[in-house]
Short mmCIF file of N, CA and C and ligand atoms in Angstrom, two decimals:
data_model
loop_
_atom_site.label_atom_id
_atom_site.label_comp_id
_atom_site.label_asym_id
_atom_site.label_seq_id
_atom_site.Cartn_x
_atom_site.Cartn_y
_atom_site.Cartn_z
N UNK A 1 -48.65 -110.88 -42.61
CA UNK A 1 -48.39 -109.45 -42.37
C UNK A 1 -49.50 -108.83 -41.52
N UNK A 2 -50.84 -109.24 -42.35
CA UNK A 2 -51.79 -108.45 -41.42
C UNK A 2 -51.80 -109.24 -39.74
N UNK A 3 -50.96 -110.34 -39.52
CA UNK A 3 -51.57 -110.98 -38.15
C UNK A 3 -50.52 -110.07 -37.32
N UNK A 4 -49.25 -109.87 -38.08
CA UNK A 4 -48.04 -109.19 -37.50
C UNK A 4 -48.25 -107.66 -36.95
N UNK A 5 -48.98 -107.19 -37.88
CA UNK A 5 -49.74 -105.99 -37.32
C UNK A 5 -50.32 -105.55 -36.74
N UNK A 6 -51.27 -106.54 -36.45
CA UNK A 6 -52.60 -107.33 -35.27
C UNK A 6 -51.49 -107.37 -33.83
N UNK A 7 -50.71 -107.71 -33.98
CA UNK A 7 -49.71 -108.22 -32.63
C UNK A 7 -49.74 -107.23 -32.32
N UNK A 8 -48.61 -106.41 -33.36
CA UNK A 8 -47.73 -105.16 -32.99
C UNK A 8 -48.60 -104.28 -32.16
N UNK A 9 -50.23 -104.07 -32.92
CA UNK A 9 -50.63 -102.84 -31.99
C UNK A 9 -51.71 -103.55 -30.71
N UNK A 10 -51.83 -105.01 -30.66
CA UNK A 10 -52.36 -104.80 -29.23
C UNK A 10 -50.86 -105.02 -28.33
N UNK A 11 -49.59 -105.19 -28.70
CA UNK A 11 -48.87 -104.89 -27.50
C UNK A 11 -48.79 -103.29 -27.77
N UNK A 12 -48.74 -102.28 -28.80
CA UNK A 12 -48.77 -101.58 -28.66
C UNK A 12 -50.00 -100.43 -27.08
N UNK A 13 -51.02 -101.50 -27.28
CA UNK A 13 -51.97 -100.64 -26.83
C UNK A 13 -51.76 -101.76 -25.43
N UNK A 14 -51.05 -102.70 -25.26
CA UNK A 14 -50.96 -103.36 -23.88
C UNK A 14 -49.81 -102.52 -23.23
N UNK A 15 -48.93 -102.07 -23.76
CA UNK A 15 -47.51 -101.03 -23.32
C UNK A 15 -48.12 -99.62 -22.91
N UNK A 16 -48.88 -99.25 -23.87
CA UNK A 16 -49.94 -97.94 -23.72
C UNK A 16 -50.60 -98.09 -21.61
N UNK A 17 -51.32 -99.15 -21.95
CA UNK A 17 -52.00 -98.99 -20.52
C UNK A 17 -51.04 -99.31 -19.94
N UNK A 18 -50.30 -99.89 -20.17
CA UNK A 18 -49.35 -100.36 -18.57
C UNK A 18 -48.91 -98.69 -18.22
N UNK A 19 -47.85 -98.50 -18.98
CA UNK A 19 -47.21 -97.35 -18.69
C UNK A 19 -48.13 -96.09 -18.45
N UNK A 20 -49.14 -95.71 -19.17
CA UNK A 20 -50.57 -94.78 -18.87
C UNK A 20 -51.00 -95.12 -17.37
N UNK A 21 -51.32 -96.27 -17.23
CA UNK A 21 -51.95 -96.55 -15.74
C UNK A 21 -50.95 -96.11 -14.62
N UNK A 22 -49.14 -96.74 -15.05
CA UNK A 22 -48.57 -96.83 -14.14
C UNK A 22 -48.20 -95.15 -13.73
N UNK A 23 -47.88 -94.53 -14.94
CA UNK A 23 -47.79 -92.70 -15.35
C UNK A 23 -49.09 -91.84 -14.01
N UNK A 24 -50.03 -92.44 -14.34
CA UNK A 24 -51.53 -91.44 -13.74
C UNK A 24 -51.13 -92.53 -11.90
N UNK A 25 -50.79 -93.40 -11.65
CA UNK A 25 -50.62 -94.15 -10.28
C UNK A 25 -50.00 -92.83 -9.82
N UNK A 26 -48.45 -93.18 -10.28
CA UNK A 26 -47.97 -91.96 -9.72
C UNK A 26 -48.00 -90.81 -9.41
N UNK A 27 -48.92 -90.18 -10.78
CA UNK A 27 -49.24 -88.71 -10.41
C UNK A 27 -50.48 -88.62 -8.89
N UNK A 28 -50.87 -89.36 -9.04
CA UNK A 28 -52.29 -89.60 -8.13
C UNK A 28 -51.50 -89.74 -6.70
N UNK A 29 -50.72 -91.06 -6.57
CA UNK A 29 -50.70 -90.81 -5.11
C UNK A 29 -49.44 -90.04 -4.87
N UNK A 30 -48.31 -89.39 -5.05
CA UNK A 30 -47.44 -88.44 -5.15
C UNK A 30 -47.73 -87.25 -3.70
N UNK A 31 -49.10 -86.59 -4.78
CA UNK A 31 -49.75 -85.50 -3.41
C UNK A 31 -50.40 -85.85 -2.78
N UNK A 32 -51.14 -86.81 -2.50
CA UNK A 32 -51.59 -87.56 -1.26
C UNK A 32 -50.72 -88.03 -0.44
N UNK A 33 -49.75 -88.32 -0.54
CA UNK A 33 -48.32 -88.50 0.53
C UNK A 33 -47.84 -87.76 0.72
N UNK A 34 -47.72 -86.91 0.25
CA UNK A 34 -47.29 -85.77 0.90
C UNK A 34 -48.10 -84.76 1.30
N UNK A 35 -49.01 -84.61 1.20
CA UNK A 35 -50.58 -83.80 2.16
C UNK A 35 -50.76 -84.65 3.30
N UNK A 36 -50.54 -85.79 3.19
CA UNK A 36 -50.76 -86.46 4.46
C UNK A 36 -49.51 -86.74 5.74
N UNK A 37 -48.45 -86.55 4.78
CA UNK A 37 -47.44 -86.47 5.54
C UNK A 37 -46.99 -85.16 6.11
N UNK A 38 -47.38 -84.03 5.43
CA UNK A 38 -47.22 -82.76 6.02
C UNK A 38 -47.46 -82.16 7.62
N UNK A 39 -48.28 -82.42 8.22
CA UNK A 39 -48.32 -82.24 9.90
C UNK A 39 -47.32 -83.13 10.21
N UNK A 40 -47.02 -84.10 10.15
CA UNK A 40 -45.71 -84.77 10.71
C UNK A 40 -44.46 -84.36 10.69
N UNK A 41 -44.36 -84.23 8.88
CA UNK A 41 -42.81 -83.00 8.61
C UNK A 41 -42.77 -81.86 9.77
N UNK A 42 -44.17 -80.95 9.46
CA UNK A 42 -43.83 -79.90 10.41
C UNK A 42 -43.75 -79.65 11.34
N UNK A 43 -44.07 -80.90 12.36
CA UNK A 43 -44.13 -81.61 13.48
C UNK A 43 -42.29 -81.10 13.98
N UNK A 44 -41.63 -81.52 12.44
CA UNK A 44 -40.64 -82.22 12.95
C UNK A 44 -39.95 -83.43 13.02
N UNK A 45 -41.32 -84.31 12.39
CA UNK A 45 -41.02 -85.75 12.38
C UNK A 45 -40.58 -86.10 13.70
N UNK A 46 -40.36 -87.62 14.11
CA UNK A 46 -40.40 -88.31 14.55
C UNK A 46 -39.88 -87.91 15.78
N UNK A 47 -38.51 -87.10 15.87
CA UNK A 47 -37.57 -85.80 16.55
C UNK A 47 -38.73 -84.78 17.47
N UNK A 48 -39.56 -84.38 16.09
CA UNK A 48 -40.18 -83.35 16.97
C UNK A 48 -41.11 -83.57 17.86
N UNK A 49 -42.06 -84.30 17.35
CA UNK A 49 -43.21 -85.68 18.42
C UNK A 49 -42.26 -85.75 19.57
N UNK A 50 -41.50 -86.74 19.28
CA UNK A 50 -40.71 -87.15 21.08
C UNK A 50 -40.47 -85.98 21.70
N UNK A 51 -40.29 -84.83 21.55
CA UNK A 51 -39.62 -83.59 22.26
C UNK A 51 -41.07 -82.76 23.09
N UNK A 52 -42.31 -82.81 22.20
CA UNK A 52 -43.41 -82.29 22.66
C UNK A 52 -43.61 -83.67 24.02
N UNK A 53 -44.05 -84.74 23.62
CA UNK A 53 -44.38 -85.41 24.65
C UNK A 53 -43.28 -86.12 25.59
N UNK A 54 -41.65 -85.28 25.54
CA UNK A 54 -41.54 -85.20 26.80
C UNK A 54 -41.30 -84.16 27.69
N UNK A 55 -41.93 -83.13 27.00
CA UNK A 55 -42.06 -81.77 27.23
C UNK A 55 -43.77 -82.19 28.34
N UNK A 56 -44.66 -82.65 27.33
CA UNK A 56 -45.82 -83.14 28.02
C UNK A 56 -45.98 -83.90 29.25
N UNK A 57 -44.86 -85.23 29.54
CA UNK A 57 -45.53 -86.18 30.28
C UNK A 57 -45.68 -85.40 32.06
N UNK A 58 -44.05 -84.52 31.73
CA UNK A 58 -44.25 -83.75 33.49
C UNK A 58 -44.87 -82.66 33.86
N UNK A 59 -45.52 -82.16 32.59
CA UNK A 59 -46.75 -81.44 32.75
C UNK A 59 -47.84 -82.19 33.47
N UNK A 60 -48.45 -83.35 32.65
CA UNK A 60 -49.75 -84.00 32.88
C UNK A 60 -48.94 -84.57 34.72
N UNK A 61 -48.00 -84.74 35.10
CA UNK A 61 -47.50 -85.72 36.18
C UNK A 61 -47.55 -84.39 37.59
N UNK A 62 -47.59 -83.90 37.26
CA UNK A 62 -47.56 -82.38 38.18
C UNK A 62 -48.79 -81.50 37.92
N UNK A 63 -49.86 -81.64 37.12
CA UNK A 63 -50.96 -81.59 37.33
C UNK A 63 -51.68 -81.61 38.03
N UNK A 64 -52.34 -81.24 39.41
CA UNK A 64 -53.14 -81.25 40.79
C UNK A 64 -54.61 -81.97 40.16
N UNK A 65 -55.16 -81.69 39.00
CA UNK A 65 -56.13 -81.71 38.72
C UNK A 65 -56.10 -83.40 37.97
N UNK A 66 -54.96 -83.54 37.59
CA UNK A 66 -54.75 -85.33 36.76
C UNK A 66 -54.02 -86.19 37.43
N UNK A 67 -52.83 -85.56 38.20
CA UNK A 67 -51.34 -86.44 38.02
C UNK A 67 -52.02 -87.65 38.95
N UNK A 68 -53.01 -87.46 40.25
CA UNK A 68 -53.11 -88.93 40.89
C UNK A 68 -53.75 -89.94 40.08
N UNK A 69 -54.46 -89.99 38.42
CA UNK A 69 -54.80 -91.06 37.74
C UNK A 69 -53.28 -91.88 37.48
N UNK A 70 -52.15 -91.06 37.54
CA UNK A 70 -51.08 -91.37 36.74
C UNK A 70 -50.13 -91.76 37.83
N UNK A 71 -50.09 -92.44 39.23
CA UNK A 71 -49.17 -92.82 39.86
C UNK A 71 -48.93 -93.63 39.77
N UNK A 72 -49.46 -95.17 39.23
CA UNK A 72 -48.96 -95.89 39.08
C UNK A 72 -48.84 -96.49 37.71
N UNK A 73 -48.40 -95.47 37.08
CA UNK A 73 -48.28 -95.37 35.28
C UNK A 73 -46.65 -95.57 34.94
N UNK A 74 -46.78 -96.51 34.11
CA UNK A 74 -45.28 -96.82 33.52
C UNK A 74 -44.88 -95.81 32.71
N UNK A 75 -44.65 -94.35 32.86
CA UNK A 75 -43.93 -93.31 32.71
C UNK A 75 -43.50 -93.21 30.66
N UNK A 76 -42.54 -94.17 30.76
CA UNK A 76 -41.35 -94.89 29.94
C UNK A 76 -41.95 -95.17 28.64
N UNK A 77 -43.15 -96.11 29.03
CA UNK A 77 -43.89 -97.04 27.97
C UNK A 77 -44.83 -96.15 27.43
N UNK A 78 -45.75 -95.38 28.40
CA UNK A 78 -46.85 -94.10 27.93
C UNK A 78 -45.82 -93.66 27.11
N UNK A 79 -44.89 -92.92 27.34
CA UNK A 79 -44.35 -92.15 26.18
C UNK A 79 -44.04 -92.52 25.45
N UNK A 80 -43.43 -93.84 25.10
CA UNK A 80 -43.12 -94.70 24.31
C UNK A 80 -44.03 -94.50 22.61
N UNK A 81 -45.77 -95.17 23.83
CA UNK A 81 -46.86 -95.08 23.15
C UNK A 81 -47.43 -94.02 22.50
N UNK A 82 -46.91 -92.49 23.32
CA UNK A 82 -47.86 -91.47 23.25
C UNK A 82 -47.03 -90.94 21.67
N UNK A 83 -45.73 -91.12 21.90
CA UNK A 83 -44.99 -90.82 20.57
C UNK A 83 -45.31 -91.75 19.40
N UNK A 84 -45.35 -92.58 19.48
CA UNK A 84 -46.24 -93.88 18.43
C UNK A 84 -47.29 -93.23 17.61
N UNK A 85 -48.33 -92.77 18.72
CA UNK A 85 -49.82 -92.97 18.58
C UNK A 85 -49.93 -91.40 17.69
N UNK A 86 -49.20 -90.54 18.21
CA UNK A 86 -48.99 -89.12 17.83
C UNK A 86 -48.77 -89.24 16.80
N UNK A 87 -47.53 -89.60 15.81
CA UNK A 87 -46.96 -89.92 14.84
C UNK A 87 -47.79 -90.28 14.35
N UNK A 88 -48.54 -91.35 14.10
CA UNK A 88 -49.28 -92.24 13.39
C UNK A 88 -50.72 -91.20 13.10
N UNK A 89 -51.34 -90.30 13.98
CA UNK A 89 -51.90 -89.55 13.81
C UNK A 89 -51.56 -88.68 12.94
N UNK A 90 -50.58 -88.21 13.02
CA UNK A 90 -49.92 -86.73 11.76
C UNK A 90 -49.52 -87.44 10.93
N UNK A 91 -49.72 -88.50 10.51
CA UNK A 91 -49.70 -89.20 9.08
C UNK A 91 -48.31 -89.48 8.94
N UNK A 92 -47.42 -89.90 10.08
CA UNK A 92 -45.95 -90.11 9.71
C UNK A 92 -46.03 -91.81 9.71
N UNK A 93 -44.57 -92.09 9.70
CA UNK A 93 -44.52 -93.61 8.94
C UNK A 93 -44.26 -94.40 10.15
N UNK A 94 -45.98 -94.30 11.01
CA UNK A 94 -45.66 -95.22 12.68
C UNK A 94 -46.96 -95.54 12.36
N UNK A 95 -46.97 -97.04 13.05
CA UNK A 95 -48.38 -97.80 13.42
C UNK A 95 -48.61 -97.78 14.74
N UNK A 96 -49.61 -97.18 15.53
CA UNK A 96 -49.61 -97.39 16.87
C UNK A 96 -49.69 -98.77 17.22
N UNK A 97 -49.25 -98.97 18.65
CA UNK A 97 -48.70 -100.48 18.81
C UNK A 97 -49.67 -100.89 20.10
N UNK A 98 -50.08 -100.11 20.60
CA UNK A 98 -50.97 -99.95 22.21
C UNK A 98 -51.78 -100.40 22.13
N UNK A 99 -52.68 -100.46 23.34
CA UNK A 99 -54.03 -100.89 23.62
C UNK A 99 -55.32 -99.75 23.18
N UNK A 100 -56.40 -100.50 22.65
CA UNK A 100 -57.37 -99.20 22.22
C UNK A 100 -57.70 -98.05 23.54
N UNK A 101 -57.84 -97.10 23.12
CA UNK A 101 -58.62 -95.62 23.88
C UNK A 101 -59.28 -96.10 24.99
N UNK A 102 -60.51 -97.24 24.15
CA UNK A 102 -61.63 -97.51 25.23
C UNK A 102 -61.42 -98.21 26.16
N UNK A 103 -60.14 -99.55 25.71
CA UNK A 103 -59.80 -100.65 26.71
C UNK A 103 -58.67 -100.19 27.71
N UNK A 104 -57.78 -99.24 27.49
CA UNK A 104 -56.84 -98.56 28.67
C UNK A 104 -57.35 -97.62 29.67
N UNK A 105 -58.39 -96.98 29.01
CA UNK A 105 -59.54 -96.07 30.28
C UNK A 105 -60.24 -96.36 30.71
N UNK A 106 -61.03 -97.82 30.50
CA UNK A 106 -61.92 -98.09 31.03
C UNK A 106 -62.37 -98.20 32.57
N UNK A 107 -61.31 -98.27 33.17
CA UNK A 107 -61.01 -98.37 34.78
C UNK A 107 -60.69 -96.72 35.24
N UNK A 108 -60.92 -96.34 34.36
CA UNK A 108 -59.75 -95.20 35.08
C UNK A 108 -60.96 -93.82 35.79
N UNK A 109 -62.06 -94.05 35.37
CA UNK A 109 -62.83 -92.90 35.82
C UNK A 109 -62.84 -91.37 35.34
N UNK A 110 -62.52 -91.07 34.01
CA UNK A 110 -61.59 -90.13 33.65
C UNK A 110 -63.24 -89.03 33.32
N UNK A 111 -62.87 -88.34 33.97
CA UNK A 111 -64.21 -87.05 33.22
C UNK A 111 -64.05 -86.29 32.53
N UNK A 112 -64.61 -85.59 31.83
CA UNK A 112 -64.73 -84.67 30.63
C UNK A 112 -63.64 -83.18 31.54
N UNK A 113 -63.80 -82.90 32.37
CA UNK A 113 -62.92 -82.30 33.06
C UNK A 113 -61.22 -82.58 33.26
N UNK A 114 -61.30 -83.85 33.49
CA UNK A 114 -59.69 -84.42 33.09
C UNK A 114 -59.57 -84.44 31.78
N UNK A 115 -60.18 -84.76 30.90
CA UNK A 115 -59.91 -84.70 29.67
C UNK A 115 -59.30 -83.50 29.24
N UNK A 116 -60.56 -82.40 29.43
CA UNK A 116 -59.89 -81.11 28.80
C UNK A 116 -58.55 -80.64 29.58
N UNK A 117 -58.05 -80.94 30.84
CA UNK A 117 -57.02 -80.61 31.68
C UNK A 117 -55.80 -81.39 30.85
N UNK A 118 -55.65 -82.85 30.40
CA UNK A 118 -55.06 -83.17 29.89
C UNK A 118 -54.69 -82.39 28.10
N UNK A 119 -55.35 -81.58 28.00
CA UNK A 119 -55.59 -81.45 26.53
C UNK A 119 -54.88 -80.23 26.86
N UNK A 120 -55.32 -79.47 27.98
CA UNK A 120 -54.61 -78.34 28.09
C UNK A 120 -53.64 -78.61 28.10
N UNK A 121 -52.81 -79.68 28.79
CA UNK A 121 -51.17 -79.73 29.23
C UNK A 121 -50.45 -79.80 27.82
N UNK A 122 -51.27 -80.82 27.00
CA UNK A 122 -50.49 -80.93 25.55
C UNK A 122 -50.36 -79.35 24.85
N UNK A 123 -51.56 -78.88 25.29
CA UNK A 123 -50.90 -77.59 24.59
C UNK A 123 -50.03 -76.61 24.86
N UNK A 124 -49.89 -76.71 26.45
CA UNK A 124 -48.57 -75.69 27.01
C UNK A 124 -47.36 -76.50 26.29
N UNK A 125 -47.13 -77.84 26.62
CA UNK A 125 -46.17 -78.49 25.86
C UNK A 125 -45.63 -77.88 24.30
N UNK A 126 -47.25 -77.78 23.87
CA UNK A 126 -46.71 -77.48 22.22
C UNK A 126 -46.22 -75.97 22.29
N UNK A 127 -46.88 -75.09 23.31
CA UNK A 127 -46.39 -73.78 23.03
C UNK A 127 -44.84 -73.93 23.24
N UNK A 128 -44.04 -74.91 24.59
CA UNK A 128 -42.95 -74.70 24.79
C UNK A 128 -42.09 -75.03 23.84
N UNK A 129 -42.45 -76.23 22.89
CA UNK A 129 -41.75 -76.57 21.81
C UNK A 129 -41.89 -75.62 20.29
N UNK A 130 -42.83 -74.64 20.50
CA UNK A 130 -43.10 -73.95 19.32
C UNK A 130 -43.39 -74.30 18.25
N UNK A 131 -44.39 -75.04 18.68
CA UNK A 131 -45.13 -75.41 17.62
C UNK A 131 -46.59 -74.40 17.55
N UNK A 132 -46.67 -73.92 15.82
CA UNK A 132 -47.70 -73.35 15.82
C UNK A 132 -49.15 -73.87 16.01
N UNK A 133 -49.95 -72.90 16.24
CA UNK A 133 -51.24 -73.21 16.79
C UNK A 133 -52.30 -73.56 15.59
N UNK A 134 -51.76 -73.27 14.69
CA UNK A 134 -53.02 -74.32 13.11
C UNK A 134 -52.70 -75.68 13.35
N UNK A 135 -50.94 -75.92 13.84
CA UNK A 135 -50.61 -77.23 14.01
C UNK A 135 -50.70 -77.79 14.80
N UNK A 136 -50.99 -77.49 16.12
CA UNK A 136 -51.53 -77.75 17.43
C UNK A 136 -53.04 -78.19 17.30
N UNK A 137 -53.85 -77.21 16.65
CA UNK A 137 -55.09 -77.81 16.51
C UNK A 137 -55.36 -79.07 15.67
N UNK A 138 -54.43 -79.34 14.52
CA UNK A 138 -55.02 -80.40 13.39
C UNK A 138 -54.31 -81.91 14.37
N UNK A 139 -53.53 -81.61 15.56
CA UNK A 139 -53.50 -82.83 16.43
C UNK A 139 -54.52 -82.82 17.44
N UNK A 140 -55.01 -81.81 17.84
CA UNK A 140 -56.06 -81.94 18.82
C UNK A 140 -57.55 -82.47 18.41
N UNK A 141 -57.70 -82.21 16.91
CA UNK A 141 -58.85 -82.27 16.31
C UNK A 141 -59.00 -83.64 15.82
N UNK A 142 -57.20 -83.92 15.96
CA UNK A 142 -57.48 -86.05 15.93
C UNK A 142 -57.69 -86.30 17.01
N UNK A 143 -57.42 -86.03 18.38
CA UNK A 143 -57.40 -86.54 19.66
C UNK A 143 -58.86 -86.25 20.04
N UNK A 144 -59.52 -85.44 19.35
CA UNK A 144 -61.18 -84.74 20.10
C UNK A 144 -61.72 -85.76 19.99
N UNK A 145 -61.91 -86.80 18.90
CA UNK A 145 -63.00 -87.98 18.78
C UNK A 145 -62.77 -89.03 20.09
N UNK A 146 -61.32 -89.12 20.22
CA UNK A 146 -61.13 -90.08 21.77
C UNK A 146 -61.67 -89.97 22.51
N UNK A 147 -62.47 -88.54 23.07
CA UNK A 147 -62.71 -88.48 23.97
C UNK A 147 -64.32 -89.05 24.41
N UNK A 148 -64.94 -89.70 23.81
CA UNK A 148 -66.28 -90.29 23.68
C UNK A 148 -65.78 -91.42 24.83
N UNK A 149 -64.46 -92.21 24.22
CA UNK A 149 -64.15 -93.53 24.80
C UNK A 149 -63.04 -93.64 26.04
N UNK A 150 -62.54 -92.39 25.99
CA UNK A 150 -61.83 -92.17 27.26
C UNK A 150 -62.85 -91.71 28.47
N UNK A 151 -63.45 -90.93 28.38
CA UNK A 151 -64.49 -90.38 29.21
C UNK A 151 -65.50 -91.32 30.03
N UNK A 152 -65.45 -91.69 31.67
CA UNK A 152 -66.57 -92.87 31.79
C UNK A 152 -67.00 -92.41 32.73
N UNK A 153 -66.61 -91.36 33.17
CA UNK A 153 -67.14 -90.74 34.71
C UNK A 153 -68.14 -89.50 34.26
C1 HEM B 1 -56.82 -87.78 23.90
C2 HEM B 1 -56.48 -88.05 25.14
C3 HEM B 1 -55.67 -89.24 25.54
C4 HEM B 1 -54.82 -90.02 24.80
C5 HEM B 1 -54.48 -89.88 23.32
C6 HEM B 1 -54.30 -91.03 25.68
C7 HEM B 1 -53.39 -92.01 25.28
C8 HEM B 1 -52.98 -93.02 26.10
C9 HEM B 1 -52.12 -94.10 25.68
C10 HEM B 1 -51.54 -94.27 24.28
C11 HEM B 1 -51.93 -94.92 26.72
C12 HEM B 1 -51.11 -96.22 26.77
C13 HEM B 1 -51.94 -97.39 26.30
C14 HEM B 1 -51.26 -98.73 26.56
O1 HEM B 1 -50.72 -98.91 27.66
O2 HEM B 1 -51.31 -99.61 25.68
C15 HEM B 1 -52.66 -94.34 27.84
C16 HEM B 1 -52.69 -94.85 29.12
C17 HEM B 1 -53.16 -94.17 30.19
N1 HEM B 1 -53.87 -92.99 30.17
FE1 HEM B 1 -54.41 -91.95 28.55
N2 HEM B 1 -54.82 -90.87 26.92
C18 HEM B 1 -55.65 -89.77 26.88
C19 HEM B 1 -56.36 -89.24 27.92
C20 HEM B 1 -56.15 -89.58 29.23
C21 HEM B 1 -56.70 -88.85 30.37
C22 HEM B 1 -57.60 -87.61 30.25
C23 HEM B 1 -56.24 -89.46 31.48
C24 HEM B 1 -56.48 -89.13 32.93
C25 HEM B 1 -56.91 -87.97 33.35
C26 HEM B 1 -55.44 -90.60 31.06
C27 HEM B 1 -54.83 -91.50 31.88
C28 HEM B 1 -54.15 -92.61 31.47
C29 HEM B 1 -53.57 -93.60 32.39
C30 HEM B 1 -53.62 -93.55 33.91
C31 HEM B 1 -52.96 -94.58 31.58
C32 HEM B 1 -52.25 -95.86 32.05
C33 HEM B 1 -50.77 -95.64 32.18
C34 HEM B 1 -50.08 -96.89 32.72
O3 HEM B 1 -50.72 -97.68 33.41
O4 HEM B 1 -48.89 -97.08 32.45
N3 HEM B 1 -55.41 -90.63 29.68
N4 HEM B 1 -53.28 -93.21 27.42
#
């Protein structure tokens, strides 16, 4: 009897943690997926990304101040990428698939002046798509660190 009892409560207390651990898992990551997924939702998701950057690419392509880095740019695939890389930034459910920051600019001569010109275009983009400007910034404020490794001129 007493060994039967002995059983009963360490599965008791082995059922306890499972379900306790598995109970507090869930509560735990629940709002972390969804705080992290939130700029993406309001993005628009996946819909709204593609619409800004192709709102963007004939901005940056008609640019006086950028578009000749971009003439002989595969159009198609950048956007491809730029929607990838975006996404994956606003915490939506994309892995960027591209080449790093530092290894696609490295040739390119790009100055702190193109940079911010490019940064500007994304944002006329976002105004045309209406996207608000808290949400405009928490993508720009991922894109600000790039610019260490894009920058070589
Ligand atoms: C935060 C700023 C920037 C981001 C996030 C960004 C992102 C990207 C991405 C994802 C690619 C494609 C990589 C691949 O092919 O695997 C790319 C390529 C390229 N980027 Fe940027 N870029 C930025 C700034 C700039 C600036 C400022 C310029 C020029 C003024 C520039 C010019 C180019 C060019 C010319 C290519 C190559 C396109 C091609 O050959 O098809 N980028 N960039």
């Amino acid at each position: 009897m007493q060994v039967f009892s002995k059983t009963v409560s360490i599965l008791s207390i082995t059922l306890f943690a499972l379900l306790g651990s598995s109970a507090g898992f869930t509560q735990t990551l629940t709002p972390t997926i969804t705080a992290n997924d939130a700029a993406y939702q309001a993005f628009g998701g996946k819909e709204g990304i593609k619409n800004v950057v192709d709102a963007f690419l004939p901005i940056v392509l008609a640019d006086p101040r950028i578009k000749d880095k971009f003439k002989d740019a595969d159009v198609e695939r950048l956007g491809f990428l730029l929607t990838e890389q975006f996404c994956d930034l606003l915490g939506g459910p994309c892995q960027y698939s591209g080449k790093s920051m530092r290894k696609t600019h490295a040739d390119k001569d790009i100055t702190n002046a193109g940079f911010n010109a490019l940064a500007e275009d994304l944002q006329i983009a976002m105004d045309k798509q209406g996207i608000p400007s808290s949400l405009q910034n928490k993508l720009i404020a991922k894109l600000a660190p790039m610019q260490s490794s894009i920058v070589t001129k």
